[in-house]
Short mmCIF file of C-alpha atoms and ligand atoms in Angstrom, two decimals:
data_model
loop_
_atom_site.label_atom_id
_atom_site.label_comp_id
_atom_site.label_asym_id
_atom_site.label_seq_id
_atom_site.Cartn_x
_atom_site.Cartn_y
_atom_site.Cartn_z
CA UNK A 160 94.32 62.33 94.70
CA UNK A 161 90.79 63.82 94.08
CA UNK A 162 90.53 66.90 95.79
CA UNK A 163 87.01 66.39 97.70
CA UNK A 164 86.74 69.32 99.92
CA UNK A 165 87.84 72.85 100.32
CA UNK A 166 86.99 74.98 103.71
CA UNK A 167 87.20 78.74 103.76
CA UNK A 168 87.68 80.62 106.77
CA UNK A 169 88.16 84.43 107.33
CA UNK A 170 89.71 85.25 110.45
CA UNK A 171 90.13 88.64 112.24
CA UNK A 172 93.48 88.67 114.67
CA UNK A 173 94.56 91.82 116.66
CA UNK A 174 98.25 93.06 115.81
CA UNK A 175 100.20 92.93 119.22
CA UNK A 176 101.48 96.80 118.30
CA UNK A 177 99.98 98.81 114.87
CA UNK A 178 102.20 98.53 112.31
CA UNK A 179 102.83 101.40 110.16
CA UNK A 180 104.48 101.70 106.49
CA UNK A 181 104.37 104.58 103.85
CA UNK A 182 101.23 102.79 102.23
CA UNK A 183 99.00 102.44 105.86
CA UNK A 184 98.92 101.54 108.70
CA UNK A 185 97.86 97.81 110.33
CA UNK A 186 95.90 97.16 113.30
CA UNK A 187 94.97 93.68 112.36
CA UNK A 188 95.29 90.23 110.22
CA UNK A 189 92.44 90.00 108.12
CA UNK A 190 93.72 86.08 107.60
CA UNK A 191 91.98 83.93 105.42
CA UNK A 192 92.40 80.21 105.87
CA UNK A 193 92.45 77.11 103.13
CA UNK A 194 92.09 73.94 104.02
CA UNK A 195 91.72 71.68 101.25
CA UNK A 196 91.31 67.74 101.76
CA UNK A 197 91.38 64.78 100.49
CA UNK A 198 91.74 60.77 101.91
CA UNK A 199 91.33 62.03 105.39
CA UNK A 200 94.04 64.76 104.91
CA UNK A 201 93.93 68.42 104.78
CA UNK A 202 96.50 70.90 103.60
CA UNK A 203 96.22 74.17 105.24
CA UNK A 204 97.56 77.55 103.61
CA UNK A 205 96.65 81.37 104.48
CA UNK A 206 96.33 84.31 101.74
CA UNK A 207 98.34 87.27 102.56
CA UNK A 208 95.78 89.80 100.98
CA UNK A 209 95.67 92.99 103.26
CA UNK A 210 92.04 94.25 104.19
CA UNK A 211 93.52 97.12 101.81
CA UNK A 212 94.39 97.45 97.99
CA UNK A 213 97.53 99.15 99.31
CA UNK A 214 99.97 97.00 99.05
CA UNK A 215 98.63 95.73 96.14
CA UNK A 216 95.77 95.34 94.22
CA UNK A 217 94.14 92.42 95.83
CA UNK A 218 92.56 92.71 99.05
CA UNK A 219 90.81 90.02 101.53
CA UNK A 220 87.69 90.42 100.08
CA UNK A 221 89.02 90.41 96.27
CA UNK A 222 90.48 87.33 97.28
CA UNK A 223 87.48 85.64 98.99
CA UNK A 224 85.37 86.36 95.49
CA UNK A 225 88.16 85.03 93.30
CA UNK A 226 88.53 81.89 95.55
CA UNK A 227 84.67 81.15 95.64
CA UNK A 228 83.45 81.65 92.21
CA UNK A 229 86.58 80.99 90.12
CA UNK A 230 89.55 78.57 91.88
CA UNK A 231 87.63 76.76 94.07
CA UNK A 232 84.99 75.24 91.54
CA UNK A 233 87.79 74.68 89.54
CA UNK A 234 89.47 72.59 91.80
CA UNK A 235 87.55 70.25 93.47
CA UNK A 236 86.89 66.88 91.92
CA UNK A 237 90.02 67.18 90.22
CA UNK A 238 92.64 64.48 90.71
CA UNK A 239 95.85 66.28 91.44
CA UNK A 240 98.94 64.26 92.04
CA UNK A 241 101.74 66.67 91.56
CA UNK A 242 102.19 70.06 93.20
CA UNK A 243 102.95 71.72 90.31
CA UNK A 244 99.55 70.84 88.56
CA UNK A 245 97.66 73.50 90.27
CA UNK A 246 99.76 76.41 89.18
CA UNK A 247 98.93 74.59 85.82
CA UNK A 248 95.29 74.78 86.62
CA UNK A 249 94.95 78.26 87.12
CA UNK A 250 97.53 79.45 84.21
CA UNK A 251 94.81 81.19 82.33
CA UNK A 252 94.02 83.40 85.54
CA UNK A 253 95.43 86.67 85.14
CA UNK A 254 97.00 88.38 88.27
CA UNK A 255 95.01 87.49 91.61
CA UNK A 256 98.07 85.42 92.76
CA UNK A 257 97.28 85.87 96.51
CA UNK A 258 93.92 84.23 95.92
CA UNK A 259 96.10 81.71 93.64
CA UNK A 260 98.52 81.09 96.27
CA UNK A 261 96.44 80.50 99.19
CA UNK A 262 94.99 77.24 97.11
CA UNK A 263 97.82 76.16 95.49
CA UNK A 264 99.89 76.17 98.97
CA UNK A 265 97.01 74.09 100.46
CA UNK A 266 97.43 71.81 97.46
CA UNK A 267 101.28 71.17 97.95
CA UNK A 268 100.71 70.82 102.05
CA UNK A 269 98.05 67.62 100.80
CA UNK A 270 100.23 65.94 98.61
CA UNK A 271 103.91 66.28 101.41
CA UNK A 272 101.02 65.11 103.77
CA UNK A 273 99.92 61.88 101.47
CA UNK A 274 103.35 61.24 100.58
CA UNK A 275 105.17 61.73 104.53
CA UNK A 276 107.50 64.46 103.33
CA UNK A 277 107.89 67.60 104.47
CA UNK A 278 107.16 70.89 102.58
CA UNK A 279 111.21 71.54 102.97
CA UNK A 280 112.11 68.49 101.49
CA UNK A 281 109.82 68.77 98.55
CA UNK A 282 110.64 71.98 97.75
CA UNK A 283 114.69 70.80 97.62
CA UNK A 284 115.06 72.82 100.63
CA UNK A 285 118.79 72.13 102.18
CA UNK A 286 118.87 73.84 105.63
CA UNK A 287 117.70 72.56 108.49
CA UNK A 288 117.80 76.07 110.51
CA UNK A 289 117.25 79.74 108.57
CA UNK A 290 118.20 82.94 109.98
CA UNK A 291 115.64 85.27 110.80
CA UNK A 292 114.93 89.57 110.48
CA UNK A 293 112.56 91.54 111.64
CA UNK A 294 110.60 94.15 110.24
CA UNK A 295 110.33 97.39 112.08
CA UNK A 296 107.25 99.98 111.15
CA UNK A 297 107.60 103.46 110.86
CA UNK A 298 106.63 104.96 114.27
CA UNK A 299 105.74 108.96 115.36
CA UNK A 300 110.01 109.15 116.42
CA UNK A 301 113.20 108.17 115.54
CA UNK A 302 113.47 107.14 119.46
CA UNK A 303 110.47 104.96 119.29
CA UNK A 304 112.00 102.63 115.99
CA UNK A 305 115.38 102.91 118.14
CA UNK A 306 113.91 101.36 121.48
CA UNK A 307 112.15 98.34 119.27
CA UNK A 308 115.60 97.99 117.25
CA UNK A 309 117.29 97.19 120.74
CA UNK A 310 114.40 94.95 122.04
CA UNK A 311 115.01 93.03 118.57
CA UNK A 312 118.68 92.85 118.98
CA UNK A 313 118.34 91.54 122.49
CA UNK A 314 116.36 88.91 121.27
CA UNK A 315 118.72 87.61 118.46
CA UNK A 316 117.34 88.67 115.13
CA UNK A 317 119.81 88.49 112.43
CA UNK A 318 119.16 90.98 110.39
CA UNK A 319 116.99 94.96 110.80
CA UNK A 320 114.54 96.34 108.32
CA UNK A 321 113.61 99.78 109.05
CA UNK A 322 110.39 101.11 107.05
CA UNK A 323 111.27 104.63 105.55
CA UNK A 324 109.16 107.24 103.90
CA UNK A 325 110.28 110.59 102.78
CA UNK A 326 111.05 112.82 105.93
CA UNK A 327 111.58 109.55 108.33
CA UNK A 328 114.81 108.41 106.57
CA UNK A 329 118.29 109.78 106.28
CA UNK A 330 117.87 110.85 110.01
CA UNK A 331 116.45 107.42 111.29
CA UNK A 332 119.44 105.53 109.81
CA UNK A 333 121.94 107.92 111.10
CA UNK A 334 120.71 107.46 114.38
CA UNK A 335 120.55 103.73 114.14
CA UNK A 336 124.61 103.66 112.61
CA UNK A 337 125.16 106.22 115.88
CA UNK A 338 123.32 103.82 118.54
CA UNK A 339 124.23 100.61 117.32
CA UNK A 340 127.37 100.54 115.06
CA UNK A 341 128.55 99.35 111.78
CA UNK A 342 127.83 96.16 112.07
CA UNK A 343 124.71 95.67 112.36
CA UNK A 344 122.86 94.26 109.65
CA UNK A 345 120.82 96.92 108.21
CA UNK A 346 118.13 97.67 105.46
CA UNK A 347 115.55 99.91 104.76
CA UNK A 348 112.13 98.99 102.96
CA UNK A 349 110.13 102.45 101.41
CA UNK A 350 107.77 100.62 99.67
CA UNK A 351 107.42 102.94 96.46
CA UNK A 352 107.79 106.27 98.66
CA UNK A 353 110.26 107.85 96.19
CA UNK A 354 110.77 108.81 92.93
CA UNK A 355 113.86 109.85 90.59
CA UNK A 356 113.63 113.06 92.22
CA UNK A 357 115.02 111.07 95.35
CA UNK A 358 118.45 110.30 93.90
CA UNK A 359 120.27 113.03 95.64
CA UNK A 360 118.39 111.84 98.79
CA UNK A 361 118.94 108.08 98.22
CA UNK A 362 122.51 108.27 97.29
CA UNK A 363 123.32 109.97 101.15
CA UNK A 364 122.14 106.37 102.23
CA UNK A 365 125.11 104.75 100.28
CA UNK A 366 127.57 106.34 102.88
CA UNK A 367 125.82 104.04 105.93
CA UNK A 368 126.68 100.16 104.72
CA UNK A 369 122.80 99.06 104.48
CA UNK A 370 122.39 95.59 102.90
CA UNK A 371 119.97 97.00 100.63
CA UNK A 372 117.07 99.34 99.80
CA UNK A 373 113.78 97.69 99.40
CA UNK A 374 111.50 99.09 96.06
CA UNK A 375 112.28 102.49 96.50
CA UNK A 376 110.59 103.40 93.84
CA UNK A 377 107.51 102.97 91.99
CA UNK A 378 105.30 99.39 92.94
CA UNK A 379 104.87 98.61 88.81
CA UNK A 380 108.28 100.16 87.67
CA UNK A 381 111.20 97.97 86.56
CA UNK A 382 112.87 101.04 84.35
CA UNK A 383 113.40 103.72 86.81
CA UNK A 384 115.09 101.42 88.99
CA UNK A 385 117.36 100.46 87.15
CA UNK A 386 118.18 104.02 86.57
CA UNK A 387 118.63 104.46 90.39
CA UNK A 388 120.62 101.33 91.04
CA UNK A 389 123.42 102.59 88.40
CA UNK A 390 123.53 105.72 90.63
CA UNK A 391 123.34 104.12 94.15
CA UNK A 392 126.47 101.79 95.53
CA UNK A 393 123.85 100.55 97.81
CA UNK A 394 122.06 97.25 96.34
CA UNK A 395 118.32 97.87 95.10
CA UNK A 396 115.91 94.51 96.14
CA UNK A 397 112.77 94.66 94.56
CA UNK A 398 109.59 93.69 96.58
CA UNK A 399 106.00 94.98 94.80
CA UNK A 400 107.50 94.99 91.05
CA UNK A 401 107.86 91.21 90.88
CA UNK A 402 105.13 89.31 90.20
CA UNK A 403 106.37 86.60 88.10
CA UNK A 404 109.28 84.42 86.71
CA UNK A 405 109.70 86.95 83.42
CA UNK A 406 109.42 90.04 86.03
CA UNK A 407 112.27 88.54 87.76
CA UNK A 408 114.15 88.00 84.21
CA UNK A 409 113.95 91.33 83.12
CA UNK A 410 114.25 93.23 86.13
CA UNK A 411 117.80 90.75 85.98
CA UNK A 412 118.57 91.40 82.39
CA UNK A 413 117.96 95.38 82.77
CA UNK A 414 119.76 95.58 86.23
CA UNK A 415 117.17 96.58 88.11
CA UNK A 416 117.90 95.17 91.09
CA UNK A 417 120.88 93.11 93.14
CA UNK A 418 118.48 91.25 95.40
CA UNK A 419 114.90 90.05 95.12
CA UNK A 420 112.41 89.76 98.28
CA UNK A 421 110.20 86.92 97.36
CA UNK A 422 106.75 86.39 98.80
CA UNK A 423 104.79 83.25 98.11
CA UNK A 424 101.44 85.31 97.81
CA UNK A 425 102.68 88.12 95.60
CA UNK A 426 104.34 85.37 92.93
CA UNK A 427 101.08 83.20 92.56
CA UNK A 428 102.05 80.31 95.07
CA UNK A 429 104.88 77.86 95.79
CA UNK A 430 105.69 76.52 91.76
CA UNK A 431 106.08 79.97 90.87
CA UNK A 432 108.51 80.95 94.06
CA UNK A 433 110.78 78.11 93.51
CA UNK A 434 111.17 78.90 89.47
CA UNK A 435 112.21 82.52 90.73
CA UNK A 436 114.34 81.18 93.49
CA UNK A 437 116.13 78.98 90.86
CA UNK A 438 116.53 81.72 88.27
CA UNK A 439 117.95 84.05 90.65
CA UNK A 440 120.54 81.35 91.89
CA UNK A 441 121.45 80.90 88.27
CA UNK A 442 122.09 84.78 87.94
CA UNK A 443 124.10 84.95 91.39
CA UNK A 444 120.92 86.70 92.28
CA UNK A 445 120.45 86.06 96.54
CA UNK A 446 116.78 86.30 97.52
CA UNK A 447 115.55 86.35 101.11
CA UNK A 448 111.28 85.69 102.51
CA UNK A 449 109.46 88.66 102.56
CA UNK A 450 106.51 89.04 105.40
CA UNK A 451 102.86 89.91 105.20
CA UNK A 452 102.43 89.60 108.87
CA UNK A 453 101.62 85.91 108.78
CA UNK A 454 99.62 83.84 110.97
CA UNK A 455 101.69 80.07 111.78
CA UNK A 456 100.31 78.48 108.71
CA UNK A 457 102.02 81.27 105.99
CA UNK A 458 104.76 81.69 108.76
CA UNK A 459 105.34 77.61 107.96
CA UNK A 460 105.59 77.93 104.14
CA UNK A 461 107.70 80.87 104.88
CA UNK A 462 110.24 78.52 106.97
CA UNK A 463 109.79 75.93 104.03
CA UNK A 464 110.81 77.98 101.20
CA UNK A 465 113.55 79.77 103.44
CA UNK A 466 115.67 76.51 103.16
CA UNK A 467 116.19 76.72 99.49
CA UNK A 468 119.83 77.23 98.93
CA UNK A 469 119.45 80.44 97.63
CA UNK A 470 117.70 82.20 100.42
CA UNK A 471 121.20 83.43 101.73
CA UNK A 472 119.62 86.80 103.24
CA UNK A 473 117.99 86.54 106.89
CA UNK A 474 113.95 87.01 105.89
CA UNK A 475 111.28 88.56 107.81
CA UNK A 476 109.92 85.56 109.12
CA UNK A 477 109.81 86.58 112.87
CA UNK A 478 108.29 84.50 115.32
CA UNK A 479 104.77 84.17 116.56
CA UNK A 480 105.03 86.58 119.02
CA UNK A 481 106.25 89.16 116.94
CA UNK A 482 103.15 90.42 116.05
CA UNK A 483 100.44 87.97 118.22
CA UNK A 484 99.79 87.15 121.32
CA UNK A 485 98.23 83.55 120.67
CA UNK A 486 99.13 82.37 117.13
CA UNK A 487 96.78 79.48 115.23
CA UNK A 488 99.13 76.60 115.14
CA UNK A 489 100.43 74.64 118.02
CA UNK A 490 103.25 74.91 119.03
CA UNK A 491 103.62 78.82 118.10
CA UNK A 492 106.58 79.74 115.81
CA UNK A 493 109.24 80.26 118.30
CA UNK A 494 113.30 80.20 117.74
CA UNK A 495 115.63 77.40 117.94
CA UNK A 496 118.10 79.82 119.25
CA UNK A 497 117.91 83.30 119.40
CA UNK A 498 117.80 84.58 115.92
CA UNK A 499 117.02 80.35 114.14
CA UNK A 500 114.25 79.01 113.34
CA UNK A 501 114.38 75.17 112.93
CA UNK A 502 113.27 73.66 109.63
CA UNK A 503 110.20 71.32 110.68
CA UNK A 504 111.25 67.47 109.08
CA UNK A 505 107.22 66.30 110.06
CA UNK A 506 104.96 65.69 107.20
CA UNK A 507 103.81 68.58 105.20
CA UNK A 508 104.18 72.74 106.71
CA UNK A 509 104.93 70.55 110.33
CA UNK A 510 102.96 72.54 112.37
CA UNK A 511 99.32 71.46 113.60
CA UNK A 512 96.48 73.93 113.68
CA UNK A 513 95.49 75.35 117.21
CA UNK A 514 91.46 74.37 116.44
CA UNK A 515 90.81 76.56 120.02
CA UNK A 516 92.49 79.44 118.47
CA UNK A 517 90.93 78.85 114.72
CA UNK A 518 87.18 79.08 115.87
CA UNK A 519 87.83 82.14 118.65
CA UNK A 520 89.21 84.34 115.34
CA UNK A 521 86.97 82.89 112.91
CA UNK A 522 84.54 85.33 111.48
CA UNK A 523 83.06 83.48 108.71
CA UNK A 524 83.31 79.84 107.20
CA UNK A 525 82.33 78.16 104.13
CA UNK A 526 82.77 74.82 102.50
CA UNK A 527 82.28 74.01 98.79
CA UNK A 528 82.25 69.93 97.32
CA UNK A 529 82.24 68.86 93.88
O1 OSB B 806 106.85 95.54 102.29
O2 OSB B 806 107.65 93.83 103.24
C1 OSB B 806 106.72 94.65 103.10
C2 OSB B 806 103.97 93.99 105.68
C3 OSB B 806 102.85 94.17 104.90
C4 OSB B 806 102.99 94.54 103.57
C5 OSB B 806 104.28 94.71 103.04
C6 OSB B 806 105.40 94.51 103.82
C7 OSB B 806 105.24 94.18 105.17
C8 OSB B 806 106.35 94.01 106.11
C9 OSB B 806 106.06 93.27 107.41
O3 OSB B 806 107.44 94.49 105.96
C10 OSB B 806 106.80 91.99 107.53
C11 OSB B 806 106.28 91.12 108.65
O4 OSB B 806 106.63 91.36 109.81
O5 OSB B 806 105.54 90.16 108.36
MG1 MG B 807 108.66 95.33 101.21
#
């Protein structure tokens, strides 16, 4: 299909609750919308890009200049007819995979559109329901993350992330093992809070059963962590450090991690996510889908790529109303059953843009033709 249009939208969407982690703290999606069409369809994908360089390097606005004056021009009036030709496309790009992503997801929701399949099916997903985790910020007490860990519970989610930084850790997951039990499935995520100056500290979390420890350690490092996981009984994932198929390989191949958290946006779109999801299956690798406090368009590619075989660990793909009071598609992201999400089977992400809810959060729009 030619690609004949793309539309740009930058919308700003209150958090329900801040959301703190040890990089900042979150008040609001700063969501930037794709919508890319062709034949009287549109495919509709969000960036995750923080308003920040804190997470990573990009940020909204990074991404917004990347889109406009490199990836977009390049796109439209091309004749794309498989998915994987836009990660083709863009190649040559170095880094900016958020900006990447938020076209190239647009691109694959066009073609499952043209062709009446869903995103699932094209992606070889095989479940028809995921399990579901949430992610819990760090808040000013122990009690606090404790009363939104049993509001969570009630509700059904499958699986607890706690956000740790050092001097809200050991303590916070002792309480939670004291509260709650054993059995509850529990992580932590420090996003790069420690260093190898940690390992005493980080090997007193081996005696509490967590599932894993999310990037502990430095956001570019792939070395150190290895170090730490051959000192920790607890599995490593990695989050920040893996940008990329050969990240994935040698963070494999050095033993860096046990588990990888992928995100679409951090790994330069869908082609990209579904090469790592394969090479970790081939190295008995599980994965599970990160968040980046998505808005019902990245929450749909989130559900899509979440029923690939190999997702096997609950993700953070809460529902709408984790984090929003009025989401942008219709109907919001809300469980199957407490704790399931159902796979959509409808063309494409299967979930129609709220236009009501689009133009109230819209802050600025732009469209760009051949
Ligand atoms: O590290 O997984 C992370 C949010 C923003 C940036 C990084 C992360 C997160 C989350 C929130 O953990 C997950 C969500 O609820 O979407
Ligand atoms: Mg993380």
């Amino acid at each position: 299909m030619k690609i004949e249009q793309v539309e740009l939208r930058r919308l700003h969407v209150p958090l329900k609750a801040p959301f703190e982690t040890s990089f900042g703290r979150f008040t609001f999606r700063d969501c930037i919308l794709v919508g890319v069409s062709s034949e009287g369809e549109t495919g509709y994908a969000e960036s995750v890009a923080m308003p920040t360089p804190y997470y990573n390097e990009e940020m909204t606005d990074t991404v917004i200049y990347l889109l406009k004056h490199f990836l977009i021009p390049q796109l439209v009036g091309q004749h794309i007819d498989k998915p994987e030709q836009t990660a083709e496309l863009f190649a040559s790009v170095r880094r900016n995979y958020m900006a990447i992503s938020a076209l190239e997801g647009a691109v694959w929701d066009l073609l499952c559109k043209a062709q009446g399949i869903s995103l699932s099916a094209a992606l070889g997903g095989t479940r028809s329901e995921i399990d579901v985790g949430v992610s819990i910020g760090i808040e000013s007490s122990v009690d606090h993350v404790l009363r939104n860990v049993t509001r969570f519970l009630e509700e059904g989610y499958k699986k607890i992330k706690v956000k740790i930084k050092p001097g809200f850790d050991i303590e916070l997951i002792d309480a939670i093992r004291t509260r709650f039990g054993a059995d509850v499935p529990l992580m932590a995520d420090a996003n790069s809070a420690y260093t190898l100056e940690h390992i005493p500290l980080l090997k007193q979390l081996d005696q509490y059963g967590l599932m894993m420890i999310e990037q502990p350690l430095a956001h570019d490092d792939i070395v150190d962590h290895a170090t730490l996981q051959r000192e920790l009984s607890t599995p490593i994932c990695l989050d920040e450090s893996i940008h990329s198929v050969e990240d994935a390989r040698k963070a494999i191949e050095l033993g860096s991690c046990r588990i990888i958290n992928l995100k679409i946006g951090r790994v330069g779109g869908l082609t990209h996510t579904k090469n790592i999801h394969d090479l970790c299956a081939r190295h008995g690798i599980p994965v599970w889908c990160g968040g980046m406090f998505e808005m019902g368009v990245g929450r749909a590619h989130n559900i899509a790529i979440a029923s690939m075989p190999n997702f096997t660990i609950p993700g953070d793909t809460s529902t709408s109303k984790r984090h929003f009071e009025e989401d942008i598609v219709e109907p919001a992201v809300d469980f199957s059953k407490p704790g399931t999400l159902a796979v959509p089977t409808k063309p494409g992400i299967g979930y129609d843009l709220n236009r009501k809810a689009v133009e109230k959060y819209t802050v600025s729009k732009e469209i760009f033709k051949p």
